[in-house]
Short mmCIF file of C-alpha atoms and ligand atoms in Angstrom, two decimals:
data_model
loop_
_atom_site.label_atom_id
_atom_site.label_comp_id
_atom_site.label_asym_id
_atom_site.label_seq_id
_atom_site.Cartn_x
_atom_site.Cartn_y
_atom_site.Cartn_z
CA MET A 1 36.75 297.22 120.21
CA LYS A 2 37.89 300.00 117.42
CA ALA A 3 35.48 300.39 114.70
CA ILE A 4 34.66 303.63 112.24
CA ARG A 5 31.16 305.26 112.26
CA VAL A 6 28.87 307.15 111.25
CA SER A 7 25.81 307.95 112.12
CA GLU A 8 23.58 308.80 108.70
CA ALA A 9 24.72 309.82 105.80
CA CYS A 10 27.56 312.27 105.87
CA ASN A 11 30.96 313.39 104.50
CA ALA A 12 33.96 311.30 105.40
CA ASP A 13 34.75 314.17 108.25
CA GLU A 14 31.94 312.63 110.07
CA MET A 15 33.38 309.21 110.16
CA ARG A 16 33.81 309.08 113.89
CA LEU A 17 36.34 305.93 115.82
CA GLU A 18 33.81 304.83 118.62
CA ASP A 19 34.10 301.78 121.49
CA ILE A 20 31.51 299.52 121.18
CA PRO A 21 31.28 295.73 121.41
CA VAL A 22 32.93 293.24 119.49
CA PRO A 23 30.02 291.94 117.55
CA GLU A 24 28.84 287.86 118.57
CA PRO A 25 28.36 285.87 115.29
CA LYS A 26 24.85 284.47 115.56
CA ALA A 27 24.38 281.00 114.08
CA GLY A 28 25.89 280.26 110.43
CA GLU A 29 28.07 282.92 111.20
CA ALA A 30 32.17 283.77 111.75
CA LEU A 31 34.17 286.35 113.98
CA VAL A 32 37.36 286.98 112.20
CA ARG A 33 39.87 289.21 113.41
CA ILE A 34 40.26 292.12 111.05
CA GLU A 35 43.47 292.50 110.07
CA ALA A 36 43.57 294.53 106.74
CA ALA A 37 40.30 295.63 105.01
CA GLY A 38 38.97 296.61 102.28
CA VAL A 39 39.02 300.96 101.60
CA ASN A 40 36.50 300.15 97.90
CA PHE A 41 34.07 302.91 96.30
CA ILE A 42 30.71 301.36 97.39
CA ASP A 43 31.39 302.37 100.89
CA VAL A 44 31.67 305.61 99.92
CA TYR A 45 28.16 305.01 98.13
CA TYR A 46 26.85 303.53 101.57
CA ARG A 47 29.01 307.00 103.93
CA SER A 48 27.33 309.33 101.31
CA GLY A 49 24.49 308.33 101.04
CA THR A 50 24.74 307.86 97.60
CA TYR A 51 23.00 304.14 98.22
CA PRO A 52 20.46 303.37 101.20
CA GLY A 53 22.47 302.55 104.97
CA ALA A 54 20.87 301.20 107.87
CA TYR A 55 21.90 303.84 110.40
CA PRO A 56 23.98 303.96 111.90
CA MET A 57 26.03 301.54 110.18
CA THR A 58 29.99 300.77 110.89
CA LEU A 59 31.38 300.55 107.47
CA GLY A 60 33.10 298.64 105.41
CA MET A 61 32.49 294.84 104.01
CA GLU A 62 35.24 293.34 102.65
CA ALA A 63 38.44 292.30 105.23
CA ALA A 64 40.81 289.47 105.56
CA GLY A 65 41.55 287.57 109.11
CA ARG A 66 42.18 285.37 111.02
CA VAL A 67 38.57 283.30 112.47
CA GLU A 68 37.76 284.39 116.76
CA LYS A 69 34.90 282.64 117.04
CA THR A 70 32.13 280.46 115.64
CA GLY A 71 28.41 280.64 116.09
CA THR A 72 26.12 276.96 116.18
CA GLY A 73 25.76 275.47 112.43
CA VAL A 74 29.33 276.40 111.54
CA THR A 75 31.82 273.41 110.05
CA SER A 76 33.57 275.06 107.46
CA VAL A 77 35.84 277.09 110.06
CA LYS A 78 37.11 277.06 112.62
CA PRO A 79 39.23 279.59 115.03
CA GLY A 80 42.55 280.23 113.36
CA ASP A 81 41.73 279.66 110.40
CA ARG A 82 43.01 282.63 107.73
CA VAL A 83 39.76 283.47 105.88
CA ALA A 84 38.90 286.67 103.61
CA SER A 85 34.74 288.01 102.56
CA ILE A 86 33.92 291.24 101.61
CA SER A 87 30.63 290.10 102.80
CA PHE A 88 31.08 292.02 106.47
CA THR A 89 28.81 293.69 108.10
CA GLY A 90 31.04 296.95 108.99
CA SER A 91 35.28 296.22 107.91
CA TYR A 92 36.83 298.87 109.03
CA ALA A 93 37.28 297.92 113.09
CA GLU A 94 38.84 295.28 114.79
CA TYR A 95 36.55 292.17 114.47
CA ALA A 96 33.89 291.94 112.04
CA VAL A 97 31.50 289.26 111.66
CA ALA A 98 30.39 287.17 108.16
CA PRO A 99 28.02 284.43 107.10
CA ALA A 100 30.31 281.19 107.52
CA GLU A 101 29.35 281.47 103.81
CA LYS A 102 30.28 284.30 102.39
CA LEU A 103 33.91 283.63 103.00
CA VAL A 104 36.94 282.34 101.73
CA PRO A 105 40.40 281.06 102.62
CA VAL A 106 43.03 282.19 101.61
CA PRO A 107 45.96 280.92 99.91
CA GLU A 108 49.34 280.12 101.36
CA GLY A 109 51.70 282.95 100.06
CA VAL A 110 48.99 285.65 100.06
CA SER A 111 48.95 288.14 102.42
CA ALA A 112 45.90 289.50 104.54
CA THR A 113 46.79 292.98 102.98
CA GLN A 114 47.34 291.59 99.42
CA ALA A 115 43.90 290.17 100.23
CA ALA A 116 41.76 292.86 101.76
CA ALA A 117 43.09 294.19 97.97
CA VAL A 118 42.15 292.70 95.42
CA LEU A 119 39.07 290.45 96.81
CA LEU A 120 36.46 292.54 95.65
CA GLN A 121 37.80 294.24 93.12
CA GLY A 122 39.02 290.64 91.69
CA MET A 123 36.75 288.60 91.41
CA THR A 124 35.05 291.92 90.59
CA ALA A 125 37.71 292.18 87.22
CA HIS A 126 37.38 288.69 86.82
CA TYR A 127 33.54 288.64 86.62
CA LEU A 128 33.47 291.85 83.71
CA ALA A 129 35.90 289.92 81.97
CA HIS A 130 35.31 286.34 82.36
CA SER A 131 31.32 286.28 82.88
CA THR A 132 29.46 289.11 81.61
CA TYR A 133 31.27 290.04 78.32
CA PRO A 134 34.23 287.18 78.38
CA LEU A 135 36.45 288.55 76.47
CA ARG A 136 38.35 286.74 74.00
CA LYS A 137 42.05 286.64 72.63
CA GLY A 138 42.14 289.84 69.91
CA GLN A 139 39.20 291.16 70.49
CA ALA A 140 39.01 294.90 71.56
CA CYS A 141 38.16 296.11 75.10
CA LEU A 142 38.29 300.01 76.48
CA VAL A 143 38.22 300.31 80.25
CA HIS A 144 37.90 303.73 82.15
CA ALA A 145 39.46 305.02 85.33
CA GLY A 146 42.47 302.08 83.62
CA ALA A 147 44.42 303.13 86.56
CA GLY A 148 42.56 302.72 89.32
CA GLY A 149 41.79 299.90 91.49
CA VAL A 150 38.97 297.15 89.30
CA GLY A 151 41.02 299.00 86.78
CA LEU A 152 44.34 298.35 86.95
CA LEU A 153 43.47 294.69 87.78
CA LEU A 154 41.01 294.55 84.48
CA CYS A 155 43.68 295.82 82.22
CA GLN A 156 45.97 292.90 83.68
CA MET A 157 43.16 289.98 83.04
CA GLY A 158 41.77 291.65 79.59
CA ARG A 159 46.13 291.55 78.34
CA ARG A 160 46.22 288.27 79.73
CA ILE A 161 42.94 286.84 77.34
CA GLY A 162 45.29 288.47 74.30
CA ALA A 163 42.97 291.36 74.42
CA ARG A 164 43.67 295.22 72.91
CA VAL A 165 42.69 297.09 76.06
CA PHE A 166 41.98 301.40 75.76
CA ALA A 167 42.52 302.77 79.10
CA THR A 168 41.90 306.18 80.58
CA ALA A 169 43.07 308.02 83.23
CA GLY A 170 42.76 311.04 84.74
CA SER A 171 46.29 311.77 84.09
CA PRO A 172 49.50 311.50 82.27
CA GLU A 173 50.66 309.40 85.44
CA LYS A 174 47.39 307.46 85.50
CA VAL A 175 48.31 306.96 82.23
CA ALA A 176 51.19 305.58 82.69
CA LEU A 177 50.76 302.93 85.48
CA ALA A 178 47.67 301.95 83.00
CA ARG A 179 49.77 301.51 80.18
CA ALA A 180 52.24 299.73 82.67
CA ALA A 181 49.61 297.20 84.08
CA GLY A 182 48.34 295.98 80.00
CA ALA A 183 46.54 298.61 78.11
CA GLU A 184 47.90 299.29 75.12
CA VAL A 185 46.74 302.69 74.20
CA ALA A 186 45.70 304.38 77.49
CA ILE A 187 43.56 308.17 76.87
CA ASP A 188 43.83 310.53 79.90
CA TYR A 189 40.23 311.79 79.17
CA THR A 190 40.90 314.88 81.32
CA LYS A 191 42.34 316.15 78.10
CA ASP A 192 41.86 314.16 75.25
CA ASP A 193 38.98 313.47 73.46
CA PHE A 194 38.95 309.10 74.01
CA VAL A 195 35.88 308.73 72.15
CA ALA A 196 38.12 310.08 68.57
CA ALA A 197 41.55 307.68 71.16
CA VAL A 198 39.17 305.06 70.67
CA LYS A 199 38.28 304.94 67.13
CA LYS A 200 41.35 305.61 65.18
CA GLY A 201 43.20 303.55 67.96
CA THR A 202 40.43 300.91 66.22
CA ASP A 203 40.45 301.95 62.51
CA GLY A 204 37.26 303.47 62.96
CA ARG A 205 35.03 300.39 64.36
CA GLY A 206 34.49 300.63 68.63
CA VAL A 207 35.36 298.15 70.77
CA SER A 208 33.24 295.29 71.23
CA VAL A 209 33.05 295.76 74.77
CA VAL A 210 33.24 299.68 77.21
CA TYR A 211 33.02 298.38 81.37
CA ASP A 212 32.66 302.27 82.67
CA SER A 213 32.47 302.62 86.40
CA VAL A 214 33.01 306.31 86.45
CA GLY A 215 29.12 307.03 84.62
CA LYS A 216 27.53 310.63 84.28
CA THR A 217 30.87 311.61 82.66
CA THR A 218 31.49 308.95 80.41
CA PHE A 219 28.63 307.15 79.56
CA ASP A 220 27.39 308.75 76.40
CA GLY A 221 31.20 308.74 74.83
CA SER A 222 31.28 305.01 76.41
CA LEU A 223 27.55 304.17 74.18
CA ASP A 224 30.04 306.50 71.30
CA CYS A 225 33.21 304.01 72.15
CA LEU A 226 30.78 300.92 70.21
CA GLU A 227 30.89 298.58 67.85
CA PRO A 228 27.50 297.37 66.12
CA ARG A 229 25.86 295.15 68.98
CA GLY A 230 28.68 295.82 70.64
CA THR A 231 27.99 295.44 74.55
CA MET A 232 28.83 298.56 77.02
CA VAL A 233 28.44 296.76 80.54
CA LEU A 234 27.81 300.18 83.20
CA PHE A 235 29.50 298.88 86.63
CA GLY A 236 29.24 301.45 88.28
CA GLN A 237 29.35 305.59 89.32
CA SER A 238 32.27 307.27 90.32
CA SER A 239 31.16 310.58 88.98
CA GLY A 240 28.17 310.66 89.74
CA SER A 241 24.76 308.64 88.80
CA VAL A 242 23.62 307.91 85.07
CA PRO A 243 19.88 310.08 83.99
CA PRO A 244 18.26 307.71 82.17
CA ILE A 245 18.45 306.87 79.65
CA ASP A 246 15.70 306.11 75.81
CA PRO A 247 15.95 302.29 75.00
CA GLN A 248 16.29 303.65 71.35
CA ILE A 249 19.66 305.04 71.70
CA LEU A 250 20.37 301.98 72.30
CA ASN A 251 19.01 301.26 68.23
CA LYS A 252 20.45 303.68 66.50
CA LYS A 253 23.62 303.49 67.98
CA GLY A 254 24.32 300.95 66.91
CA SER A 255 21.73 297.45 68.54
CA LEU A 256 23.93 297.93 71.80
CA PHE A 257 23.80 295.67 74.51
CA LEU A 258 24.12 297.95 78.01
CA THR A 259 24.41 295.79 81.28
CA ARG A 260 24.14 297.32 84.27
CA PRO A 261 25.52 294.40 86.24
CA THR A 262 26.65 293.40 90.34
CA LEU A 263 29.38 291.95 92.40
CA PHE A 264 26.81 290.38 93.86
CA HIS A 265 24.59 287.92 91.40
CA TYR A 266 27.67 286.49 90.13
CA THR A 267 29.25 285.77 93.55
CA ALA A 268 25.34 284.44 94.73
CA THR A 269 25.84 280.55 95.48
CA ARG A 270 29.14 279.57 97.11
CA GLU A 271 30.71 277.17 93.98
CA GLU A 272 30.79 280.25 92.19
CA LEU A 273 32.19 282.64 95.61
CA LEU A 274 34.56 280.19 95.55
CA GLU A 275 35.40 280.02 91.57
CA ARG A 276 35.64 283.09 91.63
CA SER A 277 37.55 284.25 94.98
CA SER A 278 40.35 281.62 94.18
CA ALA A 279 40.79 282.08 90.60
CA VAL A 280 41.56 285.66 91.79
CA LEU A 281 43.43 284.75 94.63
CA ASP A 282 45.20 281.88 93.46
CA ALA A 283 46.42 283.78 90.24
CA VAL A 284 48.10 286.57 92.97
CA ALA A 285 49.64 283.24 94.66
CA ARG A 286 51.11 282.70 91.70
CA ARG A 287 52.54 286.55 91.60
CA GLU A 288 50.42 287.00 87.55
CA LEU A 289 48.22 289.08 89.23
CA ASP A 290 50.00 292.08 90.61
CA VAL A 291 47.80 294.17 93.03
CA LYS A 292 49.35 297.43 93.90
CA VAL A 293 48.28 298.80 97.94
CA PHE A 294 47.92 302.72 97.39
CA ARG A 295 48.94 303.32 100.94
CA GLU A 296 47.81 301.29 104.08
CA ILE A 297 46.42 303.84 106.14
CA PRO A 298 45.78 302.98 110.34
CA LEU A 299 42.06 302.79 110.92
CA ALA A 300 41.39 305.69 113.58
CA GLU A 301 42.90 307.84 109.99
CA ALA A 302 39.49 306.15 107.80
CA ALA A 303 38.33 308.73 106.43
CA GLU A 304 41.35 309.96 104.75
CA SER A 305 40.92 306.60 102.44
CA HIS A 306 38.35 308.12 101.60
CA ARG A 307 38.83 311.46 101.40
CA LEU A 308 41.54 310.27 99.10
CA LEU A 309 39.46 307.88 97.43
CA GLU A 310 36.79 310.91 96.47
CA GLY A 311 38.73 313.37 95.05
CA ARG A 312 40.60 311.30 92.21
CA LYS A 313 43.74 310.23 94.34
CA THR A 314 44.17 306.42 94.29
CA THR A 315 45.56 304.78 92.29
CA GLY A 316 44.96 301.07 93.21
CA LYS A 317 43.51 299.67 97.10
CA ILE A 318 44.12 301.73 99.60
CA VAL A 319 43.45 299.15 103.22
CA LEU A 320 42.50 300.12 106.37
CA VAL A 321 45.29 298.11 108.74
CA PRO A 322 43.31 298.12 112.47
P1 NDP B 401 38.90 303.68 92.11
O1 NDP B 401 39.79 303.03 92.28
O2 NDP B 401 38.70 303.24 90.09
O3 NDP B 401 38.18 304.87 92.16
C1 NDP B 401 37.23 305.29 91.18
C2 NDP B 401 38.43 306.39 89.80
O4 NDP B 401 36.89 307.00 89.42
C3 NDP B 401 39.51 307.96 90.32
O5 NDP B 401 40.55 307.35 90.89
C4 NDP B 401 39.04 307.57 88.99
O6 NDP B 401 39.97 307.34 88.41
C5 NDP B 401 37.72 308.38 89.16
N1 NDP B 401 37.35 308.75 88.47
C6 NDP B 401 36.44 309.08 87.50
N2 NDP B 401 35.45 310.61 87.94
C7 NDP B 401 35.92 310.42 89.32
C8 NDP B 401 34.60 311.82 89.88
N3 NDP B 401 33.52 312.99 89.94
N4 NDP B 401 35.58 311.40 91.68
C9 NDP B 401 35.89 310.47 91.98
N5 NDP B 401 37.13 309.29 90.74
C10 NDP B 401 36.19 309.84 89.35
O7 NDP B 401 37.78 302.72 92.41
P2 NDP B 401 37.44 301.41 93.33
O8 NDP B 401 37.56 299.81 91.91
O9 NDP B 401 36.50 300.65 93.93
O10 NDP B 401 35.92 301.00 92.35
C11 NDP B 401 36.18 301.80 90.72
C12 NDP B 401 33.91 302.09 90.22
O11 NDP B 401 33.28 299.99 90.82
C13 NDP B 401 33.72 302.59 91.75
O12 NDP B 401 33.09 302.87 90.69
C14 NDP B 401 32.63 301.42 92.22
O13 NDP B 401 31.36 301.73 92.47
C15 NDP B 401 32.84 299.93 90.77
N6 NDP B 401 32.90 299.32 91.52
C16 NDP B 401 31.48 297.79 91.20
C17 NDP B 401 30.97 297.09 90.94
C18 NDP B 401 29.57 296.21 91.04
O14 NDP B 401 29.86 294.97 91.00
N7 NDP B 401 29.58 297.43 89.51
C19 NDP B 401 32.25 296.15 92.23
C20 NDP B 401 33.43 297.23 93.23
C21 NDP B 401 33.47 298.58 91.84
P3 NDP B 401 40.61 309.21 87.60
O15 NDP B 401 41.58 310.49 88.45
O16 NDP B 401 41.67 308.46 87.11
O17 NDP B 401 38.86 309.35 86.23
#
């Protein structure tokens, strides 16, 4: 089968399309024929070495498709079932395996492309808005990179809850998209001071929570956007890692809370995974959650997807098609 592989931490140009054997599902695993694979920033971190990878490796963890074969002891799925997962070992491929308990059903009315486009980012937006800091009606929040994959979904969810959503984005076009997704105030943070805009929009008080996936370039400003006892949710580092901080800063800036969550801890049990995935996929089926597929790219051209993502050229999701 064809798969996108890297032999070591490298730049996007070194991602190679290779022929490798179709993996064999072990006990408790299922083999899935991939119809669409989701491209996420975490794949960039593994490819580039920001996160340590077990090289050589096939990239990607998210995809949707049909179960081809199951290993021994699997009763939750059978060949032919439509499934999606964020736990594949190498989803940039024609086939991939995942633990059967990490597969979720794809409901009627949701295509493989939509499922691969929304599962990881949608469950992320869901746990951020409903579990890490459960937003309430009328509360103000700030979403950085509001026109990105997670960002567009988080703006929609915040708006649906009835929160006041402030968003940042990196160009006038992206600002318009964030606004269309539900941001009441959208700020081009490459030009304008987002701290001043947030303070102005909240009569000087600040927001209750900041959802910050940009990291290095926004972290300090994000703390300044918070109301006393507000919550800083750092959930990514698209611009680079945040350097170590002195906890005393949380005191000085208003008894703030800081958390650095990851989706895998918010979908750790089968029960929570199913609850969260069905909340997201059912909302897509009901047309309550709009999934913006920025581009569908042939598997062989996967390197382009990473160049676009790292180059801040995307809005919404890139999906790879084997
Ligand atoms: P996005 O679609 O949001 O793409 C990243 C965006 O970040 C860019 O489009 C860009 O938007 C913004 N950005 C700002 N500065 C930079 C920079 N220097 N280089 C590149 N991008 C920059 O990606 P995803 O939706 O896939 O992921 C968003 C973030 O959320 C990532 O950091 C990812 O790691 C994180 N994440 C964390 C999870 C968790 O559970 N902790 C789960 C899923 C994702 P703009 O031009 O508008 O600034």
